PDB file of C-alpha atoms in Angstrom:
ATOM      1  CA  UNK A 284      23.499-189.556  26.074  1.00  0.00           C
ATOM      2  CA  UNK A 285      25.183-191.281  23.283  1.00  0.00           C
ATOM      3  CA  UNK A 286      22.851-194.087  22.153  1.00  0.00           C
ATOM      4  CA  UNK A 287      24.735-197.706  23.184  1.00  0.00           C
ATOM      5  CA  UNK A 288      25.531-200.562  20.379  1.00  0.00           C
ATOM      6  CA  UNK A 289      25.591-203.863  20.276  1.00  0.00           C
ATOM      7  CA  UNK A 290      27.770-205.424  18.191  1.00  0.00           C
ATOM      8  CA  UNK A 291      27.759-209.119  17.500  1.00  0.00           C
ATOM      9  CA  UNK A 292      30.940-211.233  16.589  1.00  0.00           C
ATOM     10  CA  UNK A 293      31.330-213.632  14.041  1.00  0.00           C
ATOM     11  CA  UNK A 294      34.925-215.276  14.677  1.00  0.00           C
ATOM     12  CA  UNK A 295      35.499-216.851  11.431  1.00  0.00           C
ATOM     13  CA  UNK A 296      37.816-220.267  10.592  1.00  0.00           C
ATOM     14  CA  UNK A 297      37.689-222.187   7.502  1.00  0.00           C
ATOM     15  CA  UNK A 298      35.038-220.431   6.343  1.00  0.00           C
ATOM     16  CA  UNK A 299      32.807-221.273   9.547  1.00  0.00           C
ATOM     17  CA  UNK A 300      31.495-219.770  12.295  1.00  0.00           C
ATOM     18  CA  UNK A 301      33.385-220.717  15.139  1.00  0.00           C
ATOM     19  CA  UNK A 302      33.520-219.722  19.209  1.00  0.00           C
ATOM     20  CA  UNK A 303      36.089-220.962  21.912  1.00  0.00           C
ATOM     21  CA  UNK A 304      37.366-219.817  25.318  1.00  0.00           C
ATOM     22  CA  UNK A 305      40.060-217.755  25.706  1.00  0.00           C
ATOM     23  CA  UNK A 306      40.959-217.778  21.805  1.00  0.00           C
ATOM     24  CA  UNK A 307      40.816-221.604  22.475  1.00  0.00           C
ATOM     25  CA  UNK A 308      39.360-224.727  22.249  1.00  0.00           C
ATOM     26  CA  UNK A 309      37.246-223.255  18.868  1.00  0.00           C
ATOM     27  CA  UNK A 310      33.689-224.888  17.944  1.00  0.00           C
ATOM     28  CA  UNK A 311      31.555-224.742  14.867  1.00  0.00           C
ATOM     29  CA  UNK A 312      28.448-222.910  14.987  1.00  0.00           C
ATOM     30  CA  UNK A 313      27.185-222.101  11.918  1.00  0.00           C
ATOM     31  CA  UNK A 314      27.175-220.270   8.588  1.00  0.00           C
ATOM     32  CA  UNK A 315      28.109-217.084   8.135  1.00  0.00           C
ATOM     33  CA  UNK A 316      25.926-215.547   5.933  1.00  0.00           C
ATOM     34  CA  UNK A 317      23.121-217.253   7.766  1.00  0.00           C
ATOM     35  CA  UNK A 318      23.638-216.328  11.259  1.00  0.00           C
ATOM     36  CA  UNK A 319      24.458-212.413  10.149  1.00  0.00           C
ATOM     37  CA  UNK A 320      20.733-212.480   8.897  1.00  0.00           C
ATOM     38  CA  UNK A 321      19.629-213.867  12.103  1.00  0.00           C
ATOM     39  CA  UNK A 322      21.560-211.256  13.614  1.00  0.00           C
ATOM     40  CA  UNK A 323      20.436-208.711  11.922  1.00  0.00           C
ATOM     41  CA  UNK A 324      16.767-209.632  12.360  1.00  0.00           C
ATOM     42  CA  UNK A 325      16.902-209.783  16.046  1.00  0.00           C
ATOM     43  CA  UNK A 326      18.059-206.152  16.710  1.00  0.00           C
ATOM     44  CA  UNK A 327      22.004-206.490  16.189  1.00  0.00           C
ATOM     45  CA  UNK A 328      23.221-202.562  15.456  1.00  0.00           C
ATOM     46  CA  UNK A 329      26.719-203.831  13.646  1.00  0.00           C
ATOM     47  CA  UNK A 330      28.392-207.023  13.046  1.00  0.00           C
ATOM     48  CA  UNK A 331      32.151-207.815  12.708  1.00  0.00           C
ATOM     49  CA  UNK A 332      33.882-210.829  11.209  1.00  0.00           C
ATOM     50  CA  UNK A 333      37.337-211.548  12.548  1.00  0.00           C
ATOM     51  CA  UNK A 334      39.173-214.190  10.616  1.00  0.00           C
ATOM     52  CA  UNK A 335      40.963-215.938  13.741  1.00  0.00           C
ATOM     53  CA  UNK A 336      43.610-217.775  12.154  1.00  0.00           C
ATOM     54  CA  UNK A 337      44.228-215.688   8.727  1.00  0.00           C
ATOM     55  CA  UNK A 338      47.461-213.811   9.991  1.00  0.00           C
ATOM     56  CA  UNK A 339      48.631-216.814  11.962  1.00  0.00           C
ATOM     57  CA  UNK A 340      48.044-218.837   8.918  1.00  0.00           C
ATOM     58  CA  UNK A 341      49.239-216.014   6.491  1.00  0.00           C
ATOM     59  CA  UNK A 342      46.691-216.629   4.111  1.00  0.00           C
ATOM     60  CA  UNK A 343      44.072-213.923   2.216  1.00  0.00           C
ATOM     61  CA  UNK A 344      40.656-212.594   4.375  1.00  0.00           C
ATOM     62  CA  UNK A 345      37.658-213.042   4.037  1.00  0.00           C
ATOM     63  CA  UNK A 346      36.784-211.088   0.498  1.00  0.00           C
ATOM     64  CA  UNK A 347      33.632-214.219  -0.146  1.00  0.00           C
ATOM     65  CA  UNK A 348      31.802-213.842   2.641  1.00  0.00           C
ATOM     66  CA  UNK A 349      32.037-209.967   2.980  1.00  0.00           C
ATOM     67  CA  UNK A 350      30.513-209.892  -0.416  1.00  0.00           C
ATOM     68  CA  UNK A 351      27.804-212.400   0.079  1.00  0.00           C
ATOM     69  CA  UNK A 352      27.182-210.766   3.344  1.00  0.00           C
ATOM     70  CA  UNK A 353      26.852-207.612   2.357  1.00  0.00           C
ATOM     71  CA  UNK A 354      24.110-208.549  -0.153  1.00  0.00           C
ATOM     72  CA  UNK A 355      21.999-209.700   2.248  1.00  0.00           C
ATOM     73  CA  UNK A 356      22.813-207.570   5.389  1.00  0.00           C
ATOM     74  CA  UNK A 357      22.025-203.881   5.373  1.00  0.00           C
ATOM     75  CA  UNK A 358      23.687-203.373   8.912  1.00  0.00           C
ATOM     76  CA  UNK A 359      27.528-201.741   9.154  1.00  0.00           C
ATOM     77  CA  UNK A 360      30.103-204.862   8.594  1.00  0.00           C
ATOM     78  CA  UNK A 361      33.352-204.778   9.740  1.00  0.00           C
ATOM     79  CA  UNK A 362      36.101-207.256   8.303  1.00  0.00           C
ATOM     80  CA  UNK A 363      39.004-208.322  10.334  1.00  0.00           C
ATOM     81  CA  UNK A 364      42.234-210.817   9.922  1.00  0.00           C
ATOM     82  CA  UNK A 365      44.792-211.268   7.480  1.00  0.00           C
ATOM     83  CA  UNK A 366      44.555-207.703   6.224  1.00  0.00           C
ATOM     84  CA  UNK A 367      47.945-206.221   6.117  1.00  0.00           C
ATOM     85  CA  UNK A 368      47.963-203.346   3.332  1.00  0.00           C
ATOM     86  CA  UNK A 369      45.800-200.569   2.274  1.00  0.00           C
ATOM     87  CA  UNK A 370      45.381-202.218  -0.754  1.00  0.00           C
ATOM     88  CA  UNK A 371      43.653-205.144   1.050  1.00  0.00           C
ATOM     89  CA  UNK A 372      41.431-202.639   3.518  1.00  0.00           C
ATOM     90  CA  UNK A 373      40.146-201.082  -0.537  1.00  0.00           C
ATOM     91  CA  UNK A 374      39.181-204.363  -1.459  1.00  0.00           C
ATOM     92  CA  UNK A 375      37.783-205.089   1.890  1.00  0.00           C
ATOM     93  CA  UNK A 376      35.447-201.747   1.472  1.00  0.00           C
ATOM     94  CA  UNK A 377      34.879-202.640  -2.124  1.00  0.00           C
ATOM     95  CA  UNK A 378      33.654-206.647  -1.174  1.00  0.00           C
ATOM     96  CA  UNK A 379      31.027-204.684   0.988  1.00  0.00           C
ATOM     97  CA  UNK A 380      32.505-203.930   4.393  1.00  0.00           C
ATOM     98  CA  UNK A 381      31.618-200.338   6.141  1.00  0.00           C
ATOM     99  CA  UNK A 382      34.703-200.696   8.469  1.00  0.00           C
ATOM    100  CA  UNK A 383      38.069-202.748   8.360  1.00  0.00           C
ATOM    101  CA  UNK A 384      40.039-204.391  12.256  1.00  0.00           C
ATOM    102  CA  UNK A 385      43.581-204.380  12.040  1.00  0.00           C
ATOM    103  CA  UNK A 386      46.031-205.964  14.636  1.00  0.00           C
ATOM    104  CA  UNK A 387      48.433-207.892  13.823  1.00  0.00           C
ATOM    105  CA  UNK A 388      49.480-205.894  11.034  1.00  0.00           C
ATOM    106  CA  UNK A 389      49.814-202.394  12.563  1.00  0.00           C
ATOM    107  CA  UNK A 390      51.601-204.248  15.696  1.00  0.00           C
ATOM    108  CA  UNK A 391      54.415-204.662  13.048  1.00  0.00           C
ATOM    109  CA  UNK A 392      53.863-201.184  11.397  1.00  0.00           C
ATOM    110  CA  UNK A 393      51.876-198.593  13.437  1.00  0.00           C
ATOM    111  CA  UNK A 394      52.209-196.346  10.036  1.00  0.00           C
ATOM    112  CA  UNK A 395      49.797-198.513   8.132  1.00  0.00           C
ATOM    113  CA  UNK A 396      46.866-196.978  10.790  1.00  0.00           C
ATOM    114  CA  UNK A 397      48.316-193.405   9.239  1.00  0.00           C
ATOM    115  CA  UNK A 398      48.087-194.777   5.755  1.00  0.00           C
ATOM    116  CA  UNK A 399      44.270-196.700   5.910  1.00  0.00           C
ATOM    117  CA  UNK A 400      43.409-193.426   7.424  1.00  0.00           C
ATOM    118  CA  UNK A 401      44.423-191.119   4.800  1.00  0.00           C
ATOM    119  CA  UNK A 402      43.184-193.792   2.273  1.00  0.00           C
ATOM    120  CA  UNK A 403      39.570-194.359   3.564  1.00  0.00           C
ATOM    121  CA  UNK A 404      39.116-191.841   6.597  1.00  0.00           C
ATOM    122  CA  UNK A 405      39.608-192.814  10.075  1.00  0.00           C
ATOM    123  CA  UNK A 406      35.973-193.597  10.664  1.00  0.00           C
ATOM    124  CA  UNK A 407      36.419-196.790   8.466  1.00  0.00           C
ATOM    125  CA  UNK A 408      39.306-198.113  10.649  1.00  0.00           C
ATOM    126  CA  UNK A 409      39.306-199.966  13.883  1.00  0.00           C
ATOM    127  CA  UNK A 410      42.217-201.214  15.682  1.00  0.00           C
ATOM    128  CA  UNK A 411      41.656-204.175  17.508  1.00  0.00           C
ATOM    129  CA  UNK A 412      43.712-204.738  20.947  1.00  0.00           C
ATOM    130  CA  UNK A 413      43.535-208.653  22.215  1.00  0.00           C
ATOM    131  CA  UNK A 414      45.060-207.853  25.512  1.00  0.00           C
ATOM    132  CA  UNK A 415      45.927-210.149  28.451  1.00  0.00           C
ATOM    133  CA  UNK A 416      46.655-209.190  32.452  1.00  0.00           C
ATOM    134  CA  UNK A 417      50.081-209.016  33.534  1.00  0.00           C
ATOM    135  CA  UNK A 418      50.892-207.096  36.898  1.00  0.00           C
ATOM    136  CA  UNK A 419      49.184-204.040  37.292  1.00  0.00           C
ATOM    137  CA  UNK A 420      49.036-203.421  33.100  1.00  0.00           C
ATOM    138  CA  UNK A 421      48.007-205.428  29.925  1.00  0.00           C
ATOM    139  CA  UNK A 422      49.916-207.046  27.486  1.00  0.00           C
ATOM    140  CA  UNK A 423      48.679-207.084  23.998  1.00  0.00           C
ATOM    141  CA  UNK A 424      48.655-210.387  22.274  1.00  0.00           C
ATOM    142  CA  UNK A 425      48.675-210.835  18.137  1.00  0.00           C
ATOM    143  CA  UNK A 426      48.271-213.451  15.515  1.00  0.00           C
ATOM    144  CA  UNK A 427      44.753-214.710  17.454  1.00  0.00           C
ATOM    145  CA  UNK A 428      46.346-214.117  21.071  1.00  0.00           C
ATOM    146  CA  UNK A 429      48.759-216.400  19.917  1.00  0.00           C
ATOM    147  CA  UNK A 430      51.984-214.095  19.768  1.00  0.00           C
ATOM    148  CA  UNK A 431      52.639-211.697  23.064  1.00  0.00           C
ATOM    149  CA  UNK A 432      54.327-208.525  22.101  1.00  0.00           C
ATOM    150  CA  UNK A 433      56.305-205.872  24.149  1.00  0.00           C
ATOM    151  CA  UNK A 434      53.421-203.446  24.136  1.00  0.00           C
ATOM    152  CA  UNK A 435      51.595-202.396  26.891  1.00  0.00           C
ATOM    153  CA  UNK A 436      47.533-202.353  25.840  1.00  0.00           C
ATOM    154  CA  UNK A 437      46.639-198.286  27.022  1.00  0.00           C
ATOM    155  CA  UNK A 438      49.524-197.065  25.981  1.00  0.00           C
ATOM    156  CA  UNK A 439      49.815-198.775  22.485  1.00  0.00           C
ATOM    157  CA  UNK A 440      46.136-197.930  22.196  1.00  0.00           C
ATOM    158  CA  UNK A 441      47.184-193.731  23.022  1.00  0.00           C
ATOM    159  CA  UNK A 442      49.212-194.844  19.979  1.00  0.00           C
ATOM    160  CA  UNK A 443      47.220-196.258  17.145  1.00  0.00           C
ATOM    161  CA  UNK A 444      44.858-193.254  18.043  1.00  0.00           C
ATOM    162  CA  UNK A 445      47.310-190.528  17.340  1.00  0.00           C
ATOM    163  CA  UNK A 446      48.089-192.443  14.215  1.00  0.00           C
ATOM    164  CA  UNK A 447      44.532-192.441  13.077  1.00  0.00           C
ATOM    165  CA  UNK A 448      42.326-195.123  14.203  1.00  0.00           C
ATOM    166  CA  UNK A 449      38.453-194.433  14.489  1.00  0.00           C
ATOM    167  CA  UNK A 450      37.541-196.831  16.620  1.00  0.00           C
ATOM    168  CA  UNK A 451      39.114-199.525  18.925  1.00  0.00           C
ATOM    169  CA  UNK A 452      37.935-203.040  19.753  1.00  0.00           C
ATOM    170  CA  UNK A 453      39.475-203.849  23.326  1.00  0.00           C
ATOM    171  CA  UNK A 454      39.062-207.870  23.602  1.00  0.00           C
ATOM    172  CA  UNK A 455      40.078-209.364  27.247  1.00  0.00           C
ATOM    173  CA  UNK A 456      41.793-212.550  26.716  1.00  0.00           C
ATOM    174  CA  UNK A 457      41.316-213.443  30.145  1.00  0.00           C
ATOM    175  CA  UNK A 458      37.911-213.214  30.087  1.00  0.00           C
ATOM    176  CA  UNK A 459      37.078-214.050  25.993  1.00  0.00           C
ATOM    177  CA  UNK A 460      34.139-217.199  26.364  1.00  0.00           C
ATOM    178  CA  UNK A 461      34.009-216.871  30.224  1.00  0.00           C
ATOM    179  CA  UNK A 462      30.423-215.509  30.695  1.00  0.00           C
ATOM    180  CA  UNK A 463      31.053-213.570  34.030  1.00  0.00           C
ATOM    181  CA  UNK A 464      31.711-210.198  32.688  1.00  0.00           C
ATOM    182  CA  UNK A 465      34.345-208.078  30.666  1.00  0.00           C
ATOM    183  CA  UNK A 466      37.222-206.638  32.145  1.00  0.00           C
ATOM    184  CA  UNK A 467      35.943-203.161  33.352  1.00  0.00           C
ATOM    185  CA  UNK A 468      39.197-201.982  34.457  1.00  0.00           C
ATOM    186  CA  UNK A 469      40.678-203.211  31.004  1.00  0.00           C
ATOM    187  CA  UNK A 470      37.819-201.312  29.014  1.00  0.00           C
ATOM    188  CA  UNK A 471      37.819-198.218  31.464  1.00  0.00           C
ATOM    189  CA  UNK A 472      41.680-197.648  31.129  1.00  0.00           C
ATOM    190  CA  UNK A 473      41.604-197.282  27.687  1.00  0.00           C
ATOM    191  CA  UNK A 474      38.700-195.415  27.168  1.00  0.00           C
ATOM    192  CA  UNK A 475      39.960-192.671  29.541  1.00  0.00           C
ATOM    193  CA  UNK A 476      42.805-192.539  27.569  1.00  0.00           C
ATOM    194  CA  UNK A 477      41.702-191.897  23.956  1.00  0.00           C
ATOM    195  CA  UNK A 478      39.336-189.895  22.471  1.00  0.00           C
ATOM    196  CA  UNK A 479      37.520-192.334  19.721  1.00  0.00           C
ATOM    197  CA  UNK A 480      34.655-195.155  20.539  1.00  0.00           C
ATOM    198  CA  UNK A 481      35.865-198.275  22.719  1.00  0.00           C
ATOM    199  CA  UNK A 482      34.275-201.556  21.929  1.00  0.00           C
ATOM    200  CA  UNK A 483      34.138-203.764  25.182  1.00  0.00           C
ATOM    201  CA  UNK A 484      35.045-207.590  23.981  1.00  0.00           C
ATOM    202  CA  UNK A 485      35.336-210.882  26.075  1.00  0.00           C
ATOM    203  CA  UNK A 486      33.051-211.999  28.778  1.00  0.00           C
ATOM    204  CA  UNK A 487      29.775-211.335  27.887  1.00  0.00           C
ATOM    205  CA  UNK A 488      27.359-213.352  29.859  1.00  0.00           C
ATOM    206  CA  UNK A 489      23.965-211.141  30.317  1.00  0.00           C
ATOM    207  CA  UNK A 490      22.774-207.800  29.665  1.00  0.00           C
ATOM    208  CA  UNK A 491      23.929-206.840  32.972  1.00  0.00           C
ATOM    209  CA  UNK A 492      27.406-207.391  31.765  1.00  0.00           C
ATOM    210  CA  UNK A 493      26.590-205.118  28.658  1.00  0.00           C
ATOM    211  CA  UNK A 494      25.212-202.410  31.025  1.00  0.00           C
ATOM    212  CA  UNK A 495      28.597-202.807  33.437  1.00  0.00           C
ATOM    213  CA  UNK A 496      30.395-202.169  30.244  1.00  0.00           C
ATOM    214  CA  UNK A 497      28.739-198.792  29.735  1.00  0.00           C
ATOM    215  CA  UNK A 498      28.567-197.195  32.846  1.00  0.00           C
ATOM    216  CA  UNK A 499      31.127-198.629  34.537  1.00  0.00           C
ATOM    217  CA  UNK A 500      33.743-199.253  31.462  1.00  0.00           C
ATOM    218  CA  UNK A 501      33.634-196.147  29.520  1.00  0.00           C
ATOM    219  CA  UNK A 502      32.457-198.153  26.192  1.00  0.00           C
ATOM    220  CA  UNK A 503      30.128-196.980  23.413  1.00  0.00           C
ATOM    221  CA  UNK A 504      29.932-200.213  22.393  1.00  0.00           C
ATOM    222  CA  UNK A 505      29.468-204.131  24.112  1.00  0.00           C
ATOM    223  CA  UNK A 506      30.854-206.912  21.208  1.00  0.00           C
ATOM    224  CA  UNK A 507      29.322-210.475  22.390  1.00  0.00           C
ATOM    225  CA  UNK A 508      29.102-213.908  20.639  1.00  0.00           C
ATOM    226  CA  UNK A 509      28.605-216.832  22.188  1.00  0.00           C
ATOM    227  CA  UNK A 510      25.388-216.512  24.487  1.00  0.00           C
ATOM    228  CA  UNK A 511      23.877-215.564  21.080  1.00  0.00           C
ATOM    229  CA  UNK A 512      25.306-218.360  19.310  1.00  0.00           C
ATOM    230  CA  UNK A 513      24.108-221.030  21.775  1.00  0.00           C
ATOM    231  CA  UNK A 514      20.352-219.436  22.270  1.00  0.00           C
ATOM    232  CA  UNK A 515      20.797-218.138  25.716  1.00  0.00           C
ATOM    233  CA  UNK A 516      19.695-215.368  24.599  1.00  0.00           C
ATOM    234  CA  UNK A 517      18.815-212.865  21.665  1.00  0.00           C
ATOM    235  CA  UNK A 518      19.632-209.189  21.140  1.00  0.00           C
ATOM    236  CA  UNK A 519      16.309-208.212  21.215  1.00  0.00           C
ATOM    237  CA  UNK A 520      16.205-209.410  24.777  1.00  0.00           C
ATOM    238  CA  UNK A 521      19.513-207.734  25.789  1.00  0.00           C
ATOM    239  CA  UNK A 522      17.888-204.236  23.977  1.00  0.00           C
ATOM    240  CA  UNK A 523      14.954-204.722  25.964  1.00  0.00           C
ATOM    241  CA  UNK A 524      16.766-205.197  29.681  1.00  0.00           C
ATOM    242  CA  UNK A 525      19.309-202.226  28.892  1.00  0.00           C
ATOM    243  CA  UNK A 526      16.069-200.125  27.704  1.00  0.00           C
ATOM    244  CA  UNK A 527      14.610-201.179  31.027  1.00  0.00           C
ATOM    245  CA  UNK A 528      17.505-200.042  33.020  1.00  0.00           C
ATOM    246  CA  UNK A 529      17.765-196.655  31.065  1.00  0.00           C
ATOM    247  CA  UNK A 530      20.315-196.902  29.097  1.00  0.00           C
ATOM    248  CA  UNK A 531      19.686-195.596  25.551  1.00  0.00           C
ATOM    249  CA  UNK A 532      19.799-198.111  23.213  1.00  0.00           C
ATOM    250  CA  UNK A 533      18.139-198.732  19.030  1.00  0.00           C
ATOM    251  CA  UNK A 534      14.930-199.990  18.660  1.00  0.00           C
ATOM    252  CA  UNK A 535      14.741-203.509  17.470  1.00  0.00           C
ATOM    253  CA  UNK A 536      12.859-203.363  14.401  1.00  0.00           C
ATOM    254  CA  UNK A 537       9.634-205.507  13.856  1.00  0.00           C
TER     255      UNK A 537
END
């Protein structure tokens, strides 16, 4: 059995930590830098930092905080938003991330998954898909689930594999902030479908919503932000209610 990860967001505007519902309505709730420690310390396996508003806004990622991160926090980082170039994934590695998101960017040019690929191997790229329901299918969304596209969300995701991507991030708009679960159907569609590690995002509201996502979803991975942020609940307590059910998960550290 492939051993389960828990991965915890950091949606990032402004420089701040910030959570919403369904891409809106976005809060403060913290410091970066602080909260990955916390993170870190209470059992989190990876963390990712998504710039929210960086390609809507056009402006550079997050180079700062990866660095002062990554000086502190010895668990995999992944950087997201506003990168658009293999030149800015290299400086993304190079500021201290272990993996890069794309989305927006590879919506516009599915050959820049082929070209991070060849730069920095595939394992160092994940292609994030913010999809939303529509009919029987999902639409994919860009620029923060701000801009709807013409691509369907399994097939595009069949794509961006074949092109290269390691790893994909599969975020439910529907359900981002909601609390009562993640979109199994969403998450087990496209992990049939592909052959590389699907992150489950939006709708985490308990560790039995992590545990849906693995057995029932098809996902290697459960992303999850805001019943951490708010206290609800700590990864350490999720770890220990997955381990309980017998699901294979890391040992929090002491």
């Amino acid at each position: 059995m492939t051993t389960k990860r828990i991965v915890v967001c950091l949606d990032m505007k402004g420089g701040r930590v910030v959570k919403g519902v369904s891409f809106e309505g976005l809060r403060d709730v913290g410091d970066p830098v602080a909260l990955a420690r916390r993170y870190e310390a209470e059992g989190a396996d990876e963390l990712v930092f998504l710039d929210v508003s960086a390609s809507a806004e056009e402006r550079a990622p997050l180079w700062d905080v990866a660095r002062r991160t990554a000086e502190q926090v010895f668990i995999p980082l992944t950087l997201g938003g506003g990168l658009s170039s293999v030149e800015d994934v290299t400086r993304a590695l190079r500021a201290g991330a272990d993996k890069v998101s794309l989305n927006s960017a590879v919506v516009k040019d599915v050959g820049l998954v082929t070209a991070c690929a060849r730069a920095v191997g595939s394992q160092c790229v994940v292609v994030s898909i913010d999809a939303k329901r529509e009919g029987d299918g999902w639409r994919v969304f860009t620029h923060g689930g701000k801009r709807p596209t013409t691509l369907e969300a399994v097939a595009w995701a069949r794509q961006v594999v074949a092109a290269g991507a390691g790893e994909l991030l599969v975020t439910s708009i529907d359900r981002d902030g909601q609390r009562t679960g993640y979109d199994l159907e969403l998450t087990r569609a496209i992990a049939q479908a592909v052959d590389v590690p699907v992150i489950a995002s939006g709708g985490a509201g308990s560790a039995r919503h992590l545990a849906e996502a693995f057995t029932e979803g098809g996902a290697e991975a459960a992303l999850l932000a805001g019943i951490l942020h708010d206290g609800s609940t700590t990864v350490g307590a999720l770890k220990a209610e997955l381990a309980g059910q017998g699901l294979d998960v890391r040992e929090v550290r002491a």
